[in-house]
């Protein structure tokens, strides 16, 4: 075991002992602001995932919605990156990758629900879903009367 692993093991044991003895309470949630829109990142709930994650190099950045992640990826980050976006199904995420300037998504059938509205509701208004049939059901369930179902290329194009 190398020196760093030993330190991590010792620190973890001390932290666990502090939590168990009541001298320290574990952090239950983190609060952060979206680096693009500056609104609070809506935390995941028991019913729905909300946090969007962008990975570029060694950085891991959380965004309020997939639209914010796309917009900032176009202006701030050059090169390869990955965006992990929540879908309408808890624990089912879409992985969006830009490699060599080319965008792709897994699953490749992903469709984005796009409903104009207040950005304070963006985690609902701009949501990745598995396919167009699922997108239509999601929009109907949410009461979106003017929802559009966009491909990955269309979603990237409209992000500002």
C-alpha positions as semicolon CSV with decimal commas, in nm:
position;residue;x (nm);y (nm);z (nm)
1;X;0,000;0,000;0,000
2;X;0,149;0,333;-0,093
3;X;0,168;0,635;0,134
4;X;-0,134;0,818;-0,018
5;X;-0,358;0,513;0,019
6;X;-0,253;0,479;0,383
7;X;-0,340;0,843;0,452
8;X;-0,679;0,805;0,281
9;X;-0,753;0,491;0,480
10;X;-0,659;0,658;0,810
11;X;-0,857;0,975;0,725
12;X;-1,161;0,766;0,631
13;X;-1,142;0,571;0,956
14;X;-1,115;0,892;1,160
15;X;-1,411;1,043;0,973
16;X;-1,622;0,732;1,026
17;X;-1,536;0,725;1,395
18;X;-1,632;1,093;1,427
19;X;-1,968;1,031;1,262
20;X;-2,039;0,721;1,474
21;X;-1,950;0,898;1,799
22;X;-2,161;1,202;1,710
23;X;-1,869;1,447;1,709
24;X;-1,921;1,513;1,338
25;X;-2,230;1,492;1,119
26;X;-2,205;1,373;0,760
27;X;-2,293;1,612;0,480
28;X;-2,628;1,505;0,343
29;X;-2,644;1,722;0,032
30;X;-2,438;1,977;-0,146
31;X;-2,558;2,308;-0,275
32;X;-2,406;2,476;-0,575
33;X;-2,491;2,734;-0,837
34;X;-2,491;2,663;-1,207
35;X;-2,177;2,821;-1,354
36;X;-2,374;2,923;-1,664
37;X;-2,713;3,061;-1,550
38;X;-2,612;3,125;-1,185
39;X;-2,932;2,964;-1,051
40;X;-2,909;2,691;-0,786
41;X;-2,851;2,343;-0,925
42;X;-3,165;2,145;-0,849
43;X;-3,058;1,841;-0,650
44;X;-3,165;1,488;-0,733
45;X;-3,471;1,363;-0,546
46;X;-3,601;1,015;-0,465
47;X;-3,832;1,041;-0,766
48;X;-3,619;1,221;-1,023
49;X;-3,258;1,294;-1,117
50;X;-3,192;1,660;-1,197
51;X;-2,819;1,732;-1,185
52;X;-2,633;1,755;-1,515
53;X;-2,263;1,676;-1,505
54;X;-1,997;1,796;-1,747
55;X;-1,654;1,634;-1,746
56;X;-1,366;1,799;-1,925
57;X;-1,011;1,692;-1,850
58;X;-0,991;1,647;-1,471
59;X;-1,281;1,887;-1,409
60;X;-1,625;1,775;-1,298
61;X;-1,883;2,056;-1,318
62;X;-2,253;2,044;-1,224
63;X;-2,515;2,236;-1,420
64;X;-2,880;2,317;-1,363
65;X;-2,993;2,169;-1,696
66;X;-2,864;2,014;-2,015
67;X;-2,917;2,344;-2,200
68;X;-2,673;2,523;-1,968
69;X;-2,415;2,247;-2,011
70;X;-2,442;2,262;-2,391
71;X;-2,426;2,641;-2,399
72;X;-2,115;2,657;-2,184
73;X;-1,948;2,366;-2,364
74;X;-1,976;2,566;-2,689
75;X;-1,816;2,881;-2,552
76;X;-1,584;2,788;-2,267
77;X;-1,450;2,440;-2,336
78;X;-1,265;2,341;-2,650
79;X;-1,181;1,981;-2,723
80;X;-1,321;1,656;-2,591
81;X;-1,579;1,644;-2,313
82;X;-1,862;1,438;-2,172
83;X;-2,204;1,549;-2,045
84;X;-2,411;1,314;-1,830
85;X;-2,775;1,421;-1,838
86;X;-3,071;1,288;-1,642
87;X;-3,367;1,143;-1,825
88;X;-3,731;1,103;-1,730
89;X;-3,644;0,770;-1,562
90;X;-3,465;0,775;-1,227
91;X;-3,107;0,642;-1,250
92;X;-3,118;0,620;-1,631
93;X;-2,875;0,876;-1,765
94;X;-2,774;0,979;-2,114
95;X;-2,403;1,015;-2,187
96;X;-2,328;1,280;-2,446
97;X;-1,974;1,296;-2,581
98;X;-1,783;1,542;-2,795
99;X;-1,469;1,387;-2,944
100;X;-1,274;1,552;-3,220
101;X;-1,554;1,806;-3,262
102;X;-1,815;1,536;-3,323
103;X;-2,109;1,491;-3,086
104;X;-2,267;1,155;-3,005
105;X;-2,507;1,020;-2,744
106;X;-2,560;0,691;-2,568
107;X;-2,826;0,579;-2,624
108;X;-2,817;0,705;-2,984
109;X;-3,198;0,721;-2,990
110;X;-3,203;1,003;-2,733
111;X;-3,449;1,286;-2,793
112;X;-3,466;1,611;-2,598
113;X;-3,795;1,755;-2,484
114;X;-3,785;2,130;-2,538
115;X;-4,069;2,342;-2,399
116;X;-4,034;2,721;-2,391
117;X;-4,081;2,861;-2,045
118;X;-3,913;3,018;-1,746
119;X;-3,555;2,900;-1,698
120;X;-3,633;2,849;-1,328
121;X;-3,809;2,531;-1,445
122;X;-3,537;2,423;-1,688
123;X;-3,475;2,082;-1,531
124;X;-3,830;1,994;-1,642
125;X;-3,847;2,196;-1,966
126;X;-3,527;2,058;-2,123
127;X;-3,512;1,687;-2,050
128;X;-3,339;1,401;-2,226
129;X;-3,558;1,097;-2,293
130;X;-3,492;0,761;-2,455
131;X;-3,688;0,814;-2,778
132;X;-3,961;1,023;-2,941
133;X;-4,249;0,806;-2,816
134;X;-4,124;0,845;-2,457
135;X;-4,074;1,219;-2,518
136;X;-4,437;1,258;-2,624
137;X;-4,558;1,073;-2,313
138;X;-4,331;1,283;-2,087
139;X;-4,455;1,610;-2,243
140;X;-4,819;1,503;-2,209
141;X;-4,766;1,401;-1,845
142;X;-4,606;1,741;-1,770
143;X;-4,883;1,930;-1,950
144;X;-4,647;2,077;-2,209
145;X;-4,871;2,202;-2,489
146;X;-4,596;2,334;-2,720
147;X;-4,320;2,079;-2,662
148;X;-4,076;2,005;-2,940
149;X;-3,874;1,688;-2,959
150;X;-3,521;1,765;-3,071
151;X;-3,232;1,554;-3,186
152;X;-2,892;1,596;-3,024
153;X;-2,775;1,815;-3,316
154;X;-3,085;2,037;-3,288
155;X;-3,046;2,073;-2,910
156;X;-2,683;2,175;-2,945
157;X;-2,774;2,421;-3,222
158;X;-3,036;2,607;-3,016
159;X;-2,832;2,625;-2,694
160;X;-2,703;2,978;-2,639
